[in-house]
Amino acid sequence: MDKEAVKKPAKAPLLVVSKRDALPLGKRILIRAAALVSAIIICALMILIVGKANPFLVFAAMFRGFFINILPSIYSVAILLGISLAVTPAFKMKFWNIGAEGQALVGALVTAVIMIVLGGKLPDPVVTVIMLLGAVIAGMLWGIIPAFFKAYWKTNETLFTLMMNYIAIEGVNLLLEVCGGPSHVVGRSLLEHGRMALFNEPYIIPIAVAAILAVVMFFYLKQSKQGYEISVVGESENTAKYIGINVKKVVIRTMAISGAICGLIGFMIVGGVDYGITTTTIGGRGFTAIMVSWLSKFNPFIMILTSFMIVFLEKGANSAASKFSLIDTNFSNVLIGIILFFLIGCEFFLEYKIHFGRSSKEVQK
Amino acid sequence: MSNTETTYALKLEHVTKRFGSKVIANNDVDLDLRTGEVLAILGENGSGKTTLMNMISGIYHPDEGEIYIKGEPAVINSPRDAFSYGVGMVHQHFKLIDVFTAAENIVLGINTEKYNLKEATRRITEISDKYGFDVDPGKKIYNMSVSEKQKVEIIKVLYRGADILILDEPTAVLTPQETEKLFNVIRRMRQDGKSIMIITHKLHEVMAISDRVAVLRKGMHIATVNTADVTESVLTDMMVGQKVSLDIARAEPKNTADRLIVKGLNLKNAEGVSVLDNIEFTARSGEILGIAGVAGSGQRELLETIAGLRVPNTGDITYIDPSNKSEVDLRKKTPMQIRDLGVRLSFVPEDRLGMGLVGNMDIIDNMMLRSYKGGKSMFLDRQPSKNLADKIIKSLEVVTPSATTPVRRLSGGNVQKVLVGREISSAPSVLMAAYPVRGLDINSSYTIYNLLNEQKENGVAVIFVGEDLDVLLELCDRIMVICGGAVTGIVDARTATKEGVGLLMTTRKQGAV
Ligand SMILES: Nc1ncnc2c1ncn2[C@@H]1O[C@H](COP(=O)(O)OP(=O)(O)OP(=O)(O)O)[C@@H](O)[C@H]1O
Ligand SMILES: [Mg+2]
């Protein structure tokens, strides 16, 4: 037993992690529900102990916060969903596009500029159509430029798309400077022509557009030839080349689609609902969307649920924060964090199973 | 210091490994490796050889059973643990960092000693001299041929002090000459008291190198026998579980007509070195044209040039369309257009998953890689691919839970069957198959040969690049021999001899061996 040559590793594994078979749908839903319930219980304890408030009242306030004004809430879901759908094809292609924020913002910017420049000079519906086209093309350009550089000169798309965000933000600053006058506001008074609304209800169109986009994107990715090309390029560029896919073309085309959808979202925000623009018009949703997309495993229908959950948590937590003295936005961010932690964490248990180490007779000493 | 003389370097008892609930890769395996012997592991594709070795080298953990090393129970949870027991494995897919030198790769990840490249280089040279490797420690990996990379992998294992070596299909990517060199190294290691397990599908190699053979079938250990006591055909029968006949039924070429005419083809690589040197030949329908040559003599470049993946510097490639006898200049076509004409390249790359297949996609979607463009619709039609997948699984006996299994979960040989099956089934008019049986078990290899024969009888012009001269002589109608990128002869396979072809393969030696 004193062989020195053989150094033994300390011990048998305590936990063995192994990949499991695909679980049936029912079980998957059950595990996720369990994760959600656990998260809620932990949140309730936090609220009770740290926030010194009745968790039920807080939860009630959260629900009220989301549901009391149901249309604007669903509209927020739609916007987040729209941007999430937009970034999905690029990520599926392993193109690390973190420029959705800028692509949407530039769409918003072009919308505002066209409203200011052409508003009143042309019939309103014409202005609307020009706004739509302008925003989509602008977003598309914002997507194509980094894709083009990546395809032809192998620039790093993450840095490039990030930089493009700042260009869009400075573009908006310029507009605020030029048109906003001393108060630096470009708001309703300036942006009154070309507004887009259905039945005098600004929220319907964006919600409908996002819903249609989700369906279209689902079939585009799963069933279309272009969607298939995206998967192949994402999985292995070598294979793609080998079988004769024009990788450059696919990269540029896909980013054009991503950017165009972002531009469309920017147009709907400014031309449909906000009638105003600031540098925070997109408000970080271009980044949140990345999480939504990955969390949903690139499935557009799951993205609907995920966007809903995130908007619900944000809106609800804000409204709770306004009602309970010890609960502020930081506190509500903690709650959001706990819930996301559990939901993301349970994905691990859906893929892997853990069992305890093997019989002790194997552990030699 | 050890007073107990261990005859067994390694012993497995009741080792079982499952993947999910459907796949039992290893079922209650008892196996032993004697100290200082070469044990060959033999089994059909998917019989669990790689999985078994992976458990010994710490990639997987057995679900059940025990591993004893030098008489003591071993707990191996990682390759690092394996090294601490003196076990080192050379995987079929190399794990080297391209931009590092050999020496840097070899010392990488050893954190028990100080990083001292000079000292390391000295020790590497020592090991090389001892076992007869010729490797330049300062050479970067991306400048290396496959066999050099393999040597680096083996030295890496020896450098870490392994005395139990596992080699997973080391010869699949080597030429016969390189294989002989490797075997010399193995013999020296055996003399030095090291215990070696080697996986190979080539029975003559088993006979040449091993002391004993362990046969696996469908995850179970059938028997371990002394190599001297058996013949190749006994081993085949043990492996398959029944009597098999290994014949290639070569028919006389019928209705031959010129299909592909290559004239004066020259190609220089990125460094400006000539890789194809004035190549001229004609491939005819209803005939198998073999290409023989030392690996790296330009076979790959030639086929890729015909397929439109490389642009030749000079030369003509003319395709004669069987439907209307018109001549088509392939140099003016894109790879896609060439494929649509029915010129199919089935190159089995050294890196199977890297090029021909997408590891994360299932078999059906991988079938679609070649055909998805078909039809006017912008949507995919998966049904034909599904039928094709089912057909290939059945005819080539692909071991897989289902057609919707991602190909990365298949064993090496089964990955290959999917790849070759897809190419052959695409109803080509010219079929170029390079090394289609690399990594296939003997039974499947013959299935492929007979599929190629079937294609030939259907009037396809088949171009077959092979490395086994016996097979080339048995399967082909004509054999074109190339050496250093130039044609050194085109011979009739029915009358040519192995020696004759071998001579042509080396008559104008340039470039790597
Ligand atoms: N990671 C994995 N997940 C699921 N199944 C696997 C995995 N690895 C191997 N298998 C399955 O286990 C079986 C044995 O595979 P293994 O790679 O050990 O075969 P092999 O004997 O090495 O075959 P080959 O000669 O083709 O390389 C196969 O049926 C394979 O599909
Ligand atoms: Mg294997």
XYZ file of N, CA, C and O in Angstrom, chain B residues 94 106 132-135 145-156 178 181-182 185:
88
model
N -7.581 15.011 -32.185
C -6.506 15.555 -31.388
C -6.951 16.785 -30.629
O -7.815 17.527 -31.060
N 2.930 20.260 -25.185
C 3.232 19.108 -24.341
C 3.258 19.502 -22.871
O 2.762 18.771 -22.013
N 12.165 6.569 -30.679
C 12.290 6.658 -32.119
C 11.263 7.533 -32.822
O 10.824 7.238 -33.928
N 10.854 8.609 -32.160
C 10.011 9.588 -32.850
C 10.916 10.569 -33.569
O 12.032 10.814 -33.127
N 10.432 11.167 -34.646
C 11.147 12.330 -35.145
C 10.210 13.528 -35.141
O 9.349 13.657 -35.988
N 10.369 14.331 -34.112
C 9.490 15.485 -33.950
C 10.338 16.685 -33.582
O 11.274 16.585 -32.795
N 1.684 17.830 -40.097
C 0.790 16.868 -40.729
C 0.100 16.069 -39.625
O 0.472 16.157 -38.458
N -0.924 15.315 -40.035
C -1.680 14.552 -39.048
C -0.765 13.626 -38.250
O -0.907 13.497 -37.039
N 0.178 12.984 -38.939
C 0.976 12.000 -38.215
C 1.912 12.698 -37.231
O 2.167 12.190 -36.150
N 2.381 13.896 -37.593
C 3.206 14.642 -36.637
C 2.395 15.025 -35.409
O 2.851 14.912 -34.278
N 1.161 15.473 -35.661
C 0.307 15.846 -34.528
C 0.103 14.655 -33.607
O 0.125 14.775 -32.385
N -0.069 13.501 -34.235
C -0.287 12.309 -33.426
C 0.934 12.007 -32.557
O 0.796 11.650 -31.392
N 2.108 12.213 -33.152
C 3.319 11.973 -32.366
C 3.361 12.910 -31.169
O 3.727 12.504 -30.061
N 2.990 14.173 -31.408
C 2.984 15.121 -30.298
C 2.046 14.627 -29.198
O 2.381 14.674 -28.015
N 0.888 14.132 -29.605
C -0.060 13.634 -28.608
C 0.538 12.479 -27.810
O 0.352 12.369 -26.599
N 1.241 11.599 -28.496
C 1.808 10.449 -27.793
C 2.923 10.898 -26.848
O 2.987 10.471 -25.688
N 3.772 11.819 -27.333
C 4.844 12.310 -26.465
C 4.248 13.009 -25.245
O 4.736 12.862 -24.131
N 3.156 13.731 -25.489
C 2.498 14.433 -24.390
C 2.142 13.452 -23.281
O 2.325 13.723 -22.090
N 3.458 5.355 -42.420
C 3.410 6.010 -41.111
C 2.983 5.017 -40.043
O 3.468 5.049 -38.910
N 5.844 2.999 -38.891
C 6.685 3.749 -37.956
C 6.077 3.777 -36.564
O 6.766 3.594 -35.566
N 4.755 4.018 -36.537
C 4.067 4.059 -35.248
C 4.223 2.717 -34.531
O 4.470 2.654 -33.325
N 7.414 2.371 -32.824
C 7.406 3.103 -31.560
C 6.694 2.275 -30.493
O 7.173 2.124 -29.364
